Coordinates of N, CA and C in Angstrom, one line a residue:
M1 N 83.8 139.7 -133.4 CA 84.3 139.3 -132.1 C 83.4 138.2 -131.5
N2 N 83.9 137.0 -131.2 CA 83.2 136.0 -130.6 C 83.3 136.0 -129.1
T3 N 82.4 136.7 -128.4 CA 82.5 136.8 -127.0 C 81.2 136.2 -126.4
E4 N 81.3 135.5 -125.4 CA 80.2 134.8 -124.8 C 79.3 135.8 -124.0
A5 N 78.0 135.4 -123.8 CA 77.0 136.3 -123.2 C 77.4 136.9 -121.9
T6 N 77.9 136.1 -121.0 CA 78.2 136.6 -119.7 C 79.3 137.7 -119.7
T7 N 80.1 137.7 -120.7 CA 81.2 138.7 -120.8 C 80.5 140.1 -120.9
Y8 N 79.5 140.3 -121.7 CA 78.8 141.5 -121.8 C 78.0 141.9 -120.5
L9 N 77.4 140.9 -119.9 CA 76.7 141.1 -118.7 C 77.7 141.5 -117.6
R10 N 78.9 140.9 -117.5 CA 79.9 141.3 -116.5 C 80.3 142.7 -116.7
H11 N 80.4 143.2 -118.0 CA 80.7 144.6 -118.2 C 79.7 145.5 -117.6
D12 N 78.4 145.1 -117.8 CA 77.3 145.9 -117.2 C 77.4 145.9 -115.7
H13 N 77.7 144.7 -115.1 CA 77.8 144.6 -113.7 C 78.9 145.5 -113.1
Q14 N 80.0 145.5 -113.8 CA 81.2 146.3 -113.4 C 80.8 147.8 -113.4
R15 N 80.1 148.2 -114.5 CA 79.7 149.6 -114.6 C 78.8 150.0 -113.4
I16 N 77.8 149.1 -113.2 CA 76.8 149.4 -112.1 C 77.6 149.4 -110.7
L17 N 78.4 148.5 -110.5 CA 79.2 148.4 -109.2 C 80.1 149.6 -109.1
A18 N 80.7 150.1 -110.1 CA 81.5 151.3 -110.0 C 80.7 152.5 -109.7
L19 N 79.5 152.7 -110.2 CA 78.6 153.8 -109.8 C 78.2 153.6 -108.4
L20 N 77.9 152.4 -108.0 CA 77.5 152.2 -106.6 C 78.7 152.5 -105.6
D21 N 79.9 152.2 -106.0 CA 81.0 152.5 -105.2 C 81.1 154.1 -105.0
V22 N 80.9 154.8 -106.0 CA 80.9 156.3 -105.9 C 79.8 156.7 -105.0
L23 N 78.6 156.2 -105.2 CA 77.4 156.6 -104.5 C 77.4 156.1 -103.1
D24 N 78.1 155.1 -102.8 CA 78.1 154.5 -101.4 C 79.0 155.4 -100.5
A25 N 79.8 156.3 -101.0 CA 80.6 157.2 -100.2 C 79.6 158.2 -99.6
P26 N 79.9 158.6 -98.4 CA 78.9 159.5 -97.7 C 78.9 160.8 -98.5
P27 N 77.7 161.4 -98.5 CA 77.6 162.7 -99.2 C 78.4 163.8 -98.5
G28 N 78.9 164.7 -99.3 CA 79.7 165.8 -98.7 C 78.8 167.1 -98.7
P29 N 79.4 168.1 -98.2 CA 78.6 169.4 -98.1 C 78.7 170.1 -99.5
G30 N 77.7 171.0 -99.7 CA 77.8 171.8 -100.9 C 76.8 171.4 -102.0
P31 N 76.4 172.3 -102.7 CA 75.4 172.0 -103.8 C 76.0 171.2 -104.9
S32 N 77.3 171.4 -105.2 CA 77.8 170.6 -106.4 C 77.9 169.1 -106.0
T33 N 78.1 168.8 -104.7 CA 78.2 167.4 -104.3 C 76.8 166.8 -104.5
V34 N 75.7 167.5 -104.1 CA 74.4 167.0 -104.2 C 74.0 166.9 -105.7
E35 N 74.5 167.8 -106.5 CA 74.2 167.7 -108.0 C 75.0 166.6 -108.6
D36 N 76.2 166.3 -108.1 CA 77.0 165.2 -108.6 C 76.3 163.9 -108.2
R37 N 75.8 163.8 -107.0 CA 75.1 162.6 -106.6 C 73.9 162.4 -107.4
R38 N 73.1 163.4 -107.7 CA 72.0 163.3 -108.6 C 72.4 162.8 -110.0
A39 N 73.5 163.4 -110.5 CA 73.9 163.0 -111.8 C 74.3 161.5 -111.9
R40 N 75.1 161.1 -110.8 CA 75.5 159.7 -110.7 C 74.3 158.8 -110.6
A41 N 73.3 159.2 -109.8 CA 72.0 158.4 -109.6 C 71.3 158.3 -110.9
V42 N 71.2 159.4 -111.7 CA 70.6 159.3 -113.0 C 71.3 158.3 -113.9
E43 N 72.6 158.4 -113.9 CA 73.5 157.4 -114.7 C 73.2 156.0 -114.2
L44 N 73.1 155.8 -112.9 CA 72.8 154.5 -112.4 C 71.4 154.0 -112.9
V45 N 70.4 154.8 -112.8 CA 69.1 154.4 -113.3 C 69.1 154.0 -114.7
T46 N 69.8 154.8 -115.5 CA 69.9 154.4 -117.0 C 70.7 153.1 -117.2
A47 N 71.8 152.9 -116.5 CA 72.6 151.7 -116.7 C 71.8 150.5 -116.2
E48 N 71.1 150.7 -115.1 CA 70.4 149.5 -114.5 C 69.2 149.2 -115.4
S49 N 68.5 150.2 -115.9 CA 67.4 150.0 -116.8 C 67.8 149.2 -118.1
Q50 N 68.9 149.6 -118.7 CA 69.4 149.0 -119.9 C 69.8 147.5 -119.6
H51 N 70.4 147.3 -118.5 CA 70.9 146.0 -118.1 C 69.7 145.1 -117.8
R52 N 68.7 145.6 -117.1 CA 67.6 144.7 -116.8 C 66.8 144.4 -118.1
S53 N 66.7 145.3 -119.0 CA 66.0 145.0 -120.2 C 66.7 143.9 -121.0
V54 N 68.1 144.0 -121.1 CA 68.8 142.9 -121.8 C 68.6 141.6 -121.1
E55 N 68.7 141.6 -119.8 CA 68.5 140.3 -119.1 C 67.1 139.7 -119.3
E56 N 66.1 140.6 -119.2 CA 64.7 140.1 -119.3 C 64.4 139.6 -120.7
Q57 N 64.9 140.3 -121.7 CA 64.6 140.0 -123.1 C 65.4 138.9 -123.6
L58 N 66.7 138.8 -123.2 CA 67.6 137.8 -123.8 C 68.2 136.8 -122.9
F59 N 68.7 137.2 -121.8 CA 69.4 136.3 -120.9 C 68.5 135.3 -120.1
W60 N 67.5 135.8 -119.4 CA 66.7 134.9 -118.6 C 65.9 133.9 -119.5
P61 N 65.4 134.3 -120.6 CA 64.8 133.3 -121.5 C 65.8 132.2 -121.9
A62 N 67.0 132.5 -122.1 CA 68.1 131.5 -122.4 C 68.3 130.6 -121.2
V63 N 68.4 131.2 -120.0 CA 68.6 130.4 -118.8 C 67.4 129.4 -118.6
R64 N 66.2 129.9 -118.8 CA 65.1 129.0 -118.7 C 65.1 127.9 -119.6
R65 N 65.6 128.1 -120.8 CA 65.7 127.1 -121.9 C 66.8 126.1 -121.7
V66 N 68.0 126.6 -121.2 CA 69.2 125.8 -121.1 C 69.3 125.0 -119.9
L67 N 68.8 125.5 -118.7 CA 69.0 124.8 -117.4 C 67.8 124.1 -117.0
D68 N 68.0 123.0 -116.4 CA 66.9 122.2 -115.8 C 66.1 123.0 -114.7
D69 N 66.9 123.7 -113.9 CA 66.3 124.6 -112.9 C 66.3 126.1 -113.3
G70 N 66.3 126.3 -114.6 CA 66.3 127.7 -115.1 C 65.2 128.5 -114.7
D71 N 64.0 127.9 -114.7 CA 62.8 128.7 -114.2 C 63.0 129.2 -112.8
R72 N 63.4 128.3 -111.9 CA 63.6 128.7 -110.5 C 64.7 129.8 -110.4
L73 N 65.8 129.7 -111.1 CA 66.9 130.6 -111.1 C 66.5 132.0 -111.7
A74 N 65.8 131.9 -112.8 CA 65.3 133.2 -113.4 C 64.3 133.9 -112.5
D75 N 63.4 133.1 -112.0 CA 62.3 133.7 -111.1 C 63.0 134.3 -109.9
D76 N 64.0 133.7 -109.3 CA 64.6 134.2 -108.1 C 65.3 135.5 -108.5
A77 N 66.1 135.5 -109.6 CA 66.8 136.7 -110.0 C 65.8 137.9 -110.3
L78 N 64.7 137.5 -111.0 CA 63.8 138.6 -111.4 C 63.1 139.1 -110.1
S79 N 62.8 138.3 -109.1 CA 62.3 138.7 -107.9 C 63.2 139.7 -107.2
R80 N 64.5 139.3 -107.1 CA 65.5 140.2 -106.5 C 65.5 141.5 -107.3
G81 N 65.5 141.4 -108.6 CA 65.5 142.6 -109.4 C 64.3 143.5 -109.2
A82 N 63.1 143.0 -109.0 CA 61.9 143.8 -108.8 C 62.0 144.6 -107.5
K83 N 62.6 143.9 -106.4 CA 62.8 144.7 -105.2 C 63.8 145.8 -105.3
A84 N 64.8 145.5 -106.0 CA 65.8 146.6 -106.3 C 65.3 147.7 -107.1
T85 N 64.4 147.4 -108.1 CA 63.9 148.4 -109.0 C 63.0 149.3 -108.2
H86 N 62.2 148.8 -107.3 CA 61.3 149.6 -106.5 C 62.2 150.6 -105.7
L87 N 63.3 150.2 -105.1 CA 64.2 151.1 -104.4 C 64.8 152.1 -105.3
L88 N 65.2 151.7 -106.5 CA 65.8 152.6 -107.5 C 64.8 153.7 -107.9
Q89 N 63.5 153.3 -108.0 CA 62.5 154.3 -108.4 C 62.4 155.4 -107.3
T90 N 62.5 155.0 -106.0 CA 62.5 155.9 -104.9 C 63.7 156.9 -105.1
V91 N 64.9 156.3 -105.4 CA 66.1 157.1 -105.6 C 65.8 158.1 -106.7
E92 N 65.3 157.7 -107.8 CA 65.0 158.5 -109.0 C 64.1 159.7 -108.6
N93 N 63.1 159.4 -107.8 CA 62.0 160.4 -107.5 C 62.3 161.3 -106.3
A94 N 63.2 160.9 -105.5 CA 63.5 161.6 -104.3 C 64.5 162.8 -104.6
E95 N 64.5 163.8 -103.8 CA 65.4 164.9 -103.9 C 66.8 164.4 -103.5
A96 N 67.7 164.6 -104.4 CA 69.1 164.3 -104.1 C 69.6 164.9 -102.8
G97 N 70.2 164.1 -101.9 CA 70.7 164.6 -100.7 C 69.7 164.5 -99.5
S98 N 68.4 164.2 -99.9 CA 67.4 164.0 -98.8 C 67.6 162.7 -98.1
A99 N 67.0 162.6 -96.9 CA 67.1 161.3 -96.2 C 66.5 160.2 -97.0
E100 N 65.3 160.4 -97.6 CA 64.7 159.4 -98.4 C 65.6 158.9 -99.6
F101 N 66.2 159.8 -100.2 CA 67.2 159.5 -101.3 C 68.3 158.6 -100.8
E102 N 68.9 159.1 -99.7 CA 70.1 158.3 -99.2 C 69.7 157.0 -98.6
E103 N 68.6 156.9 -97.9 CA 68.1 155.6 -97.4 C 67.8 154.6 -98.5
A104 N 67.1 155.1 -99.6 CA 66.8 154.2 -100.7 C 68.0 153.8 -101.5
L105 N 69.0 154.7 -101.6 CA 70.2 154.4 -102.3 C 71.0 153.4 -101.5
T106 N 71.1 153.5 -100.2 CA 71.8 152.5 -99.4 C 71.2 151.1 -99.5
A107 N 69.8 151.1 -99.4 CA 69.1 149.8 -99.6 C 69.3 149.2 -101.0
F108 N 69.2 150.1 -102.0 CA 69.4 149.6 -103.4 C 70.7 149.0 -103.6
S109 N 71.8 149.7 -103.1 CA 73.1 149.3 -103.2 C 73.3 147.8 -102.7
A110 N 72.8 147.6 -101.5 CA 72.9 146.3 -100.8 C 72.1 145.3 -101.7
A111 N 70.9 145.6 -102.1 CA 70.1 144.7 -102.9 C 70.7 144.4 -104.2
E112 N 71.2 145.4 -104.9 CA 71.8 145.2 -106.2 C 73.1 144.4 -106.1
R113 N 73.9 144.6 -105.1 CA 75.1 143.8 -104.9 C 74.8 142.4 -104.6
D114 N 73.7 142.1 -103.9 CA 73.2 140.8 -103.7 C 72.8 140.1 -105.0
R115 N 72.0 140.9 -105.8 CA 71.5 140.3 -107.0 C 72.7 140.0 -108.0
I116 N 73.7 140.9 -108.1 CA 74.8 140.6 -108.9 C 75.6 139.4 -108.5
A117 N 75.8 139.3 -107.2 CA 76.5 138.1 -106.6 C 75.8 136.8 -106.9
F118 N 74.5 136.9 -106.8 CA 73.6 135.7 -107.1 C 73.8 135.3 -108.5
E119 N 73.7 136.2 -109.4 CA 73.9 135.9 -110.8 C 75.3 135.3 -111.1
E120 N 76.3 136.1 -110.7 CA 77.7 135.7 -111.1 C 78.1 134.4 -110.4
Q121 N 77.7 134.2 -109.2 CA 78.2 133.0 -108.4 C 77.3 131.8 -108.5
Q122 N 76.0 132.0 -108.7 CA 75.1 130.8 -108.8 C 74.6 130.5 -110.2
V123 N 74.2 131.5 -110.9 CA 73.6 131.3 -112.2 C 74.6 131.1 -113.3
W124 N 75.6 132.0 -113.4 CA 76.5 132.0 -114.5 C 77.3 130.7 -114.6
P125 N 77.9 130.2 -113.5 CA 78.6 128.9 -113.7 C 77.8 127.8 -114.2
E126 N 76.6 127.6 -113.8 CA 75.7 126.6 -114.3 C 75.4 126.9 -115.8
F127 N 75.1 128.1 -116.1 CA 74.7 128.5 -117.4 C 75.9 128.2 -118.4
R128 N 77.1 128.6 -118.0 CA 78.3 128.5 -118.9 C 78.6 127.0 -119.1
S129 N 78.3 126.2 -118.1 CA 78.7 124.7 -118.3 C 77.6 124.0 -119.1
A130 N 76.4 124.6 -119.2 CA 75.3 123.9 -119.8 C 75.1 124.4 -121.3
I131 N 75.5 125.6 -121.6 CA 75.2 126.1 -123.0 C 76.4 125.8 -123.9
A132 N 76.1 125.5 -125.1 CA 77.1 125.3 -126.1 C 77.8 126.7 -126.4
V133 N 79.1 126.6 -126.6 CA 79.9 127.8 -126.7 C 79.3 128.7 -127.9
E134 N 79.0 128.0 -129.0 CA 78.5 128.8 -130.1 C 77.2 129.5 -129.8
E135 N 76.3 128.8 -129.0 CA 75.0 129.5 -128.7 C 75.3 130.6 -127.7
S136 N 76.2 130.5 -126.8 CA 76.6 131.6 -125.9 C 77.1 132.7 -126.7
Q137 N 77.9 132.4 -127.7 CA 78.5 133.5 -128.5 C 77.4 134.2 -129.3
R138 N 76.4 133.5 -129.8 CA 75.3 134.1 -130.5 C 74.5 135.0 -129.6
L139 N 74.3 134.5 -128.4 CA 73.6 135.3 -127.4 C 74.4 136.5 -127.0
G140 N 75.7 136.4 -126.9 CA 76.6 137.5 -126.7 C 76.5 138.6 -127.8
E141 N 76.4 138.1 -129.0 CA 76.3 139.1 -130.1 C 75.0 139.8 -130.0
L142 N 73.9 139.1 -129.7 CA 72.6 139.8 -129.5 C 72.7 140.8 -128.3
I143 N 73.3 140.4 -127.2 CA 73.4 141.4 -126.1 C 74.3 142.6 -126.5
Q144 N 75.4 142.3 -127.2 CA 76.2 143.4 -127.7 C 75.4 144.4 -128.6
G145 N 74.6 143.8 -129.5 CA 73.8 144.6 -130.4 C 72.8 145.4 -129.6
F146 N 72.3 144.9 -128.5 CA 71.3 145.6 -127.7 C 72.0 146.9 -127.1
H147 N 73.3 146.8 -126.8 CA 74.0 147.9 -126.2 C 74.3 149.1 -127.1
R148 N 74.2 148.8 -128.4 CA 74.6 149.9 -129.4 C 73.6 151.0 -129.5

């Protein structure tokens, strides 16, 4: 399948945003709801970790290489990601349902949505217009292989 790099990254973004949509809902009463929030948070940590790894190892180096302002864009995105990662670590370490967990999760959701919007609206259009289709497809294959 010849699919371009951003197609796979978009799939990751959609998965992360779907988890955030579930976790953005206010917590309900009862232990199962707290356990469900913990399970979704663990799933979010895993999805985010895999996505960041793909971006750091494959996508951002390509952005730096292909775009004249690639260093600035990659550095901006990585900076946004570092802030979000710190918040996600708090979510991972806090007790589900606690004020610390909920506050970090709310802040992470806003930061992550901002990061995703930055990538999709500012970086991807420039990247897609600057990279050869064949190179983007090769990068897409590498990204797809990373997800297996």
